[in-house]
Amino acid sequence: MEIAPGAFHFRHYLSLDRQRAIVEQCRALVDGAVPAYVPVVRGGGKMHVRMLCLGRHWNGQTYSYEPTRTDFDDLPVPPLPVNLKALAAEIAAAAGMTIDADLCILNHYDADGRMGLHQDKDEGERSIAAGIPVVSVSVGDTARFLFGGLKRKEPVDAIPLQSGDAFVFGGPARLRYHGVSRIVAGTAPKELDFAGRFNLTFRQYDVPLG
Ligand SMILES: O=C(O)CCC(=O)C(=O)O
């Protein structure tokens, strides 16, 4: 369903089996050799998620991408798994868009998790100018997702993102403000055997010239 020009909410996009597989994969990733961590952003504030970047690392001090986690432990960023990259392309296509994702930010929210209103604007200039979408996939507990306009002070809609939902914002919606005001604990499907929420946002940093 297109909720604004360039912004699509696909409810229950993923079957329970696909959700289960993603939960397992995310669990292994966030507790893997290069684990998720709580970023401290410019100004010293701690984020309210555990974050793991795949493909490129987003540095919360410089608000830029890099190959190693120089704001945390200097470890190299893990690669973006090919099945997840393919999932992003599949979902973008359902919205009539294309993405050749080269990075994903995987966030793990517990019951107190949240994320302030922000724009995703640290990807490459050409990617943003081309309106290549951000593709978001959620599994686990429901989030109260906030989706606003191109200016911070514009009104925001509160959209429940449930387990298995996908959300795509590209084209004219690419720089819309968004965030997560709260997690609704205990709402994850019991078949997932998972408390909390994983959200994956796929992005394409680079656009080849020509
Ligand atoms: O968790 C979400 O649904 C949003 C995540 C987000 O805004 C981000 O990673 O930039």
Short mmCIF file of C-alpha atoms and ligand atoms in Angstrom, two decimals:
data_model
loop_
_atom_site.label_atom_id
_atom_site.label_comp_id
_atom_site.label_asym_id
_atom_site.label_seq_id
_atom_site.Cartn_x
_atom_site.Cartn_y
_atom_site.Cartn_z
CA MET A 1 0.00 0.00 0.00
CA GLU A 2 1.41 3.41 -1.00
CA ILE A 3 1.03 5.69 2.00
CA ALA A 4 2.69 8.72 0.39
CA PRO A 5 4.35 9.25 -2.99
CA GLY A 6 7.35 6.89 -2.96
CA ALA A 7 6.52 5.31 0.43
CA PHE A 8 5.05 1.83 0.64
CA HIS A 9 3.96 -0.25 3.63
CA PHE A 10 3.64 -3.98 2.92
CA ARG A 11 1.84 -5.61 5.83
CA HIS A 12 2.67 -9.26 6.53
CA TYR A 13 5.08 -9.34 3.60
CA LEU A 14 7.10 -12.22 5.04
CA SER A 15 5.59 -15.62 5.84
CA LEU A 16 6.16 -16.97 9.33
CA ASP A 17 8.80 -19.36 7.96
CA ARG A 18 10.72 -16.51 6.38
CA GLN A 19 10.40 -14.47 9.59
CA ARG A 20 11.77 -17.38 11.59
CA ALA A 21 14.74 -17.75 9.26
CA ILE A 22 15.50 -14.03 9.50
CA VAL A 23 15.28 -14.06 13.29
CA GLU A 24 17.77 -16.95 13.39
CA GLN A 25 20.13 -15.23 10.96
CA CYS A 26 19.93 -11.93 12.85
CA ARG A 27 20.54 -13.64 16.19
CA ALA A 28 23.67 -15.29 14.81
CA LEU A 29 24.85 -11.99 13.34
CA VAL A 30 24.33 -9.79 16.41
CA ASP A 31 26.09 -12.28 18.65
CA GLY A 32 28.72 -13.25 16.07
CA ALA A 33 32.45 -12.61 15.82
CA VAL A 34 31.74 -8.93 15.10
CA PRO A 35 28.84 -8.34 17.49
CA ALA A 36 26.19 -5.65 17.68
CA TYR A 37 26.92 -2.79 20.06
CA VAL A 38 25.25 0.33 21.43
CA PRO A 39 26.55 3.31 19.46
CA VAL A 40 27.42 6.56 21.19
CA VAL A 41 26.58 9.41 18.88
CA ARG A 42 28.04 12.88 18.42
CA GLY A 43 27.37 14.82 21.60
CA GLY A 44 27.84 11.71 23.75
CA GLY A 45 24.31 10.27 23.80
CA LYS A 46 23.87 6.51 23.75
CA MET A 47 21.47 5.11 21.19
CA HIS A 48 18.57 2.96 22.43
CA VAL A 49 19.28 0.01 20.15
CA ARG A 50 22.05 -2.52 19.62
CA MET A 51 23.34 -1.94 16.12
CA LEU A 52 25.26 -4.04 13.65
CA CYS A 53 26.15 -2.71 10.22
CA LEU A 54 26.69 -5.09 7.34
CA GLY A 55 28.57 -4.21 4.15
CA ARG A 56 29.56 -0.74 5.35
CA HIS A 57 29.82 0.58 8.87
CA TRP A 58 27.94 3.69 9.91
CA ASN A 59 30.09 5.69 12.32
CA GLY A 60 27.90 7.42 14.90
CA GLN A 61 30.59 10.02 15.65
CA THR A 62 31.17 11.16 12.09
CA TYR A 63 27.81 10.21 10.56
CA SER A 64 29.64 8.63 7.66
CA TYR A 65 30.32 5.11 6.38
CA GLU A 66 33.61 3.27 6.64
CA PRO A 67 35.02 -0.26 6.25
CA THR A 68 36.07 -0.72 9.88
CA ARG A 69 34.37 0.27 13.15
CA THR A 70 36.72 3.08 14.12
CA ASP A 71 34.18 4.54 16.58
CA PHE A 72 34.04 1.29 18.55
CA ASP A 73 36.45 -1.65 18.24
CA ASP A 74 38.26 -1.23 14.89
CA LEU A 75 36.89 -4.54 13.67
CA PRO A 76 36.11 -4.87 9.96
CA VAL A 77 32.42 -4.63 9.11
CA PRO A 78 30.90 -8.05 8.28
CA PRO A 79 29.73 -8.54 4.70
CA LEU A 80 26.09 -8.17 3.69
CA PRO A 81 24.79 -11.75 3.28
CA VAL A 82 23.66 -12.46 -0.28
CA ASN A 83 20.22 -13.75 0.77
CA LEU A 84 19.51 -10.47 2.58
CA LYS A 85 20.68 -8.42 -0.37
CA ALA A 86 18.32 -10.44 -2.58
CA LEU A 87 15.46 -9.87 -0.13
CA ALA A 88 15.97 -6.10 -0.37
CA ALA A 89 15.84 -6.24 -4.18
CA GLU A 90 12.69 -8.37 -4.05
CA ILE A 91 10.88 -5.94 -1.76
CA ALA A 92 11.99 -2.86 -3.72
CA ALA A 93 10.64 -4.51 -6.88
CA ALA A 94 7.26 -4.99 -5.16
CA ALA A 95 7.22 -1.20 -4.78
CA GLY A 96 8.23 -0.70 -8.42
CA MET A 97 11.76 0.39 -7.48
CA THR A 98 15.25 -1.05 -7.70
CA ILE A 99 18.06 -1.34 -5.17
CA ASP A 100 21.44 -2.99 -5.40
CA ALA A 101 21.93 -2.90 -1.64
CA ASP A 102 25.53 -2.69 -0.49
CA LEU A 103 24.82 -2.11 3.18
CA CYS A 104 22.32 -2.89 5.86
CA ILE A 105 21.86 -1.49 9.34
CA LEU A 106 20.54 -4.20 11.61
CA ASN A 107 19.02 -2.84 14.80
CA HIS A 108 18.02 -4.92 17.79
CA TYR A 109 15.39 -3.24 19.98
CA ASP A 110 14.50 -4.52 23.43
CA ALA A 111 11.28 -3.49 25.19
CA ASP A 112 12.75 -0.03 25.90
CA GLY A 113 14.22 0.44 22.44
CA ARG A 114 13.51 3.53 20.40
CA MET A 115 15.05 5.78 17.77
CA GLY A 116 14.65 9.53 17.41
CA LEU A 117 13.28 11.20 14.34
CA HIS A 118 16.00 11.48 11.68
CA GLN A 119 16.69 11.41 7.96
CA ASP A 120 18.78 8.73 6.30
CA LYS A 121 21.14 11.06 4.48
CA ASP A 122 24.64 9.64 4.99
CA GLU A 123 24.56 7.45 1.89
CA GLY A 124 26.22 8.57 -1.35
CA GLU A 125 24.99 11.77 -2.96
CA ARG A 126 24.18 10.06 -6.25
CA SER A 127 22.15 7.36 -4.52
CA ILE A 128 20.08 9.89 -2.62
CA ALA A 129 19.64 12.13 -5.67
CA ALA A 130 18.46 9.11 -7.68
CA GLY A 131 15.87 8.35 -5.00
CA ILE A 132 17.15 4.79 -4.54
CA PRO A 133 14.99 3.56 -1.68
CA VAL A 134 15.65 2.54 1.85
CA VAL A 135 14.09 -0.91 2.29
CA SER A 136 13.06 -1.84 5.83
CA VAL A 137 12.16 -5.28 7.17
CA SER A 138 10.84 -5.88 10.68
CA VAL A 139 10.57 -9.09 12.70
CA GLY A 140 9.55 -9.63 16.31
CA ASP A 141 7.67 -7.15 18.46
CA THR A 142 5.58 -4.42 16.87
CA ALA A 143 7.12 -0.95 16.65
CA ARG A 144 5.35 2.38 16.65
CA PHE A 145 7.09 3.76 13.57
CA LEU A 146 6.96 7.50 12.98
CA PHE A 147 6.93 8.74 9.42
CA GLY A 148 7.06 12.46 8.81
CA GLY A 149 7.85 14.88 6.05
CA LEU A 150 10.99 16.39 4.55
CA LYS A 151 11.31 18.88 7.41
CA ARG A 152 11.61 17.86 11.05
CA LYS A 153 8.69 19.99 12.19
CA GLU A 154 6.19 18.59 9.71
CA PRO A 155 3.47 16.34 11.17
CA VAL A 156 4.27 12.66 11.61
CA ASP A 157 2.09 9.61 11.13
CA ALA A 158 2.40 6.76 13.64
CA ILE A 159 2.40 3.46 11.77
CA PRO A 160 2.53 0.11 13.57
CA LEU A 161 5.23 -2.01 11.96
CA GLN A 162 4.46 -5.61 12.80
CA SER A 163 6.51 -8.75 12.47
CA GLY A 164 6.94 -9.58 8.80
CA ASP A 165 6.12 -6.08 7.55
CA ALA A 166 8.24 -4.33 4.94
CA PHE A 167 8.45 -0.59 4.42
CA VAL A 168 10.04 1.14 1.44
CA PHE A 169 10.76 4.83 1.02
CA GLY A 170 12.41 6.10 -2.11
CA GLY A 171 11.94 8.65 -4.90
CA PRO A 172 10.29 11.75 -3.43
CA ALA A 173 10.02 10.06 0.00
CA ARG A 174 13.71 9.14 0.28
CA LEU A 175 14.60 11.91 2.74
CA ARG A 176 11.48 11.85 4.87
CA TYR A 177 12.04 12.00 8.61
CA HIS A 178 11.30 8.78 10.48
CA GLY A 179 11.93 7.09 13.81
CA VAL A 180 10.57 4.62 16.35
CA SER A 181 8.78 6.02 19.41
CA ARG A 182 8.24 2.71 21.19
CA ILE A 183 8.21 -1.06 21.06
CA VAL A 184 5.05 -2.91 22.00
CA ALA A 185 6.53 -5.68 24.12
CA GLY A 186 5.05 -9.16 23.91
CA THR A 187 3.57 -8.75 20.42
CA ALA A 188 6.05 -10.93 18.50
CA PRO A 189 4.42 -14.08 17.06
CA LYS A 190 4.96 -16.81 19.64
CA GLU A 191 6.21 -19.17 16.89
CA LEU A 192 9.32 -17.00 16.62
CA ASP A 193 10.32 -17.67 20.23
CA PHE A 194 11.80 -14.19 20.29
CA ALA A 195 11.25 -11.18 22.52
CA GLY A 196 12.33 -7.87 21.05
CA ARG A 197 12.54 -6.60 17.52
CA PHE A 198 15.01 -6.81 14.68
CA ASN A 199 14.80 -4.15 12.03
CA LEU A 200 16.94 -4.27 8.92
CA THR A 201 17.27 -1.21 6.73
CA PHE A 202 18.93 -1.83 3.40
CA ARG A 203 20.51 1.01 1.51
CA GLN A 204 22.62 1.46 -1.59
CA TYR A 205 25.55 3.73 -0.92
CA ASP A 206 27.14 3.63 -4.31
CA VAL A 207 25.71 4.21 -7.74
CA PRO A 208 28.08 3.37 -10.62
CA LEU A 209 28.75 6.28 -12.96
CA GLY A 210 27.19 6.14 -16.43
O1 LIG B 1 13.57 0.45 13.26
C1 LIG B 1 13.02 1.06 12.35
O2 LIG B 1 11.92 0.73 11.90
C2 LIG B 1 13.69 2.27 11.76
C3 LIG B 1 15.19 2.18 11.75
C4 LIG B 1 15.82 3.42 11.21
O3 LIG B 1 15.20 4.44 11.13
C5 LIG B 1 17.21 3.42 10.77
O4 LIG B 1 17.91 2.40 10.93
O5 LIG B 1 17.64 4.46 10.25
#
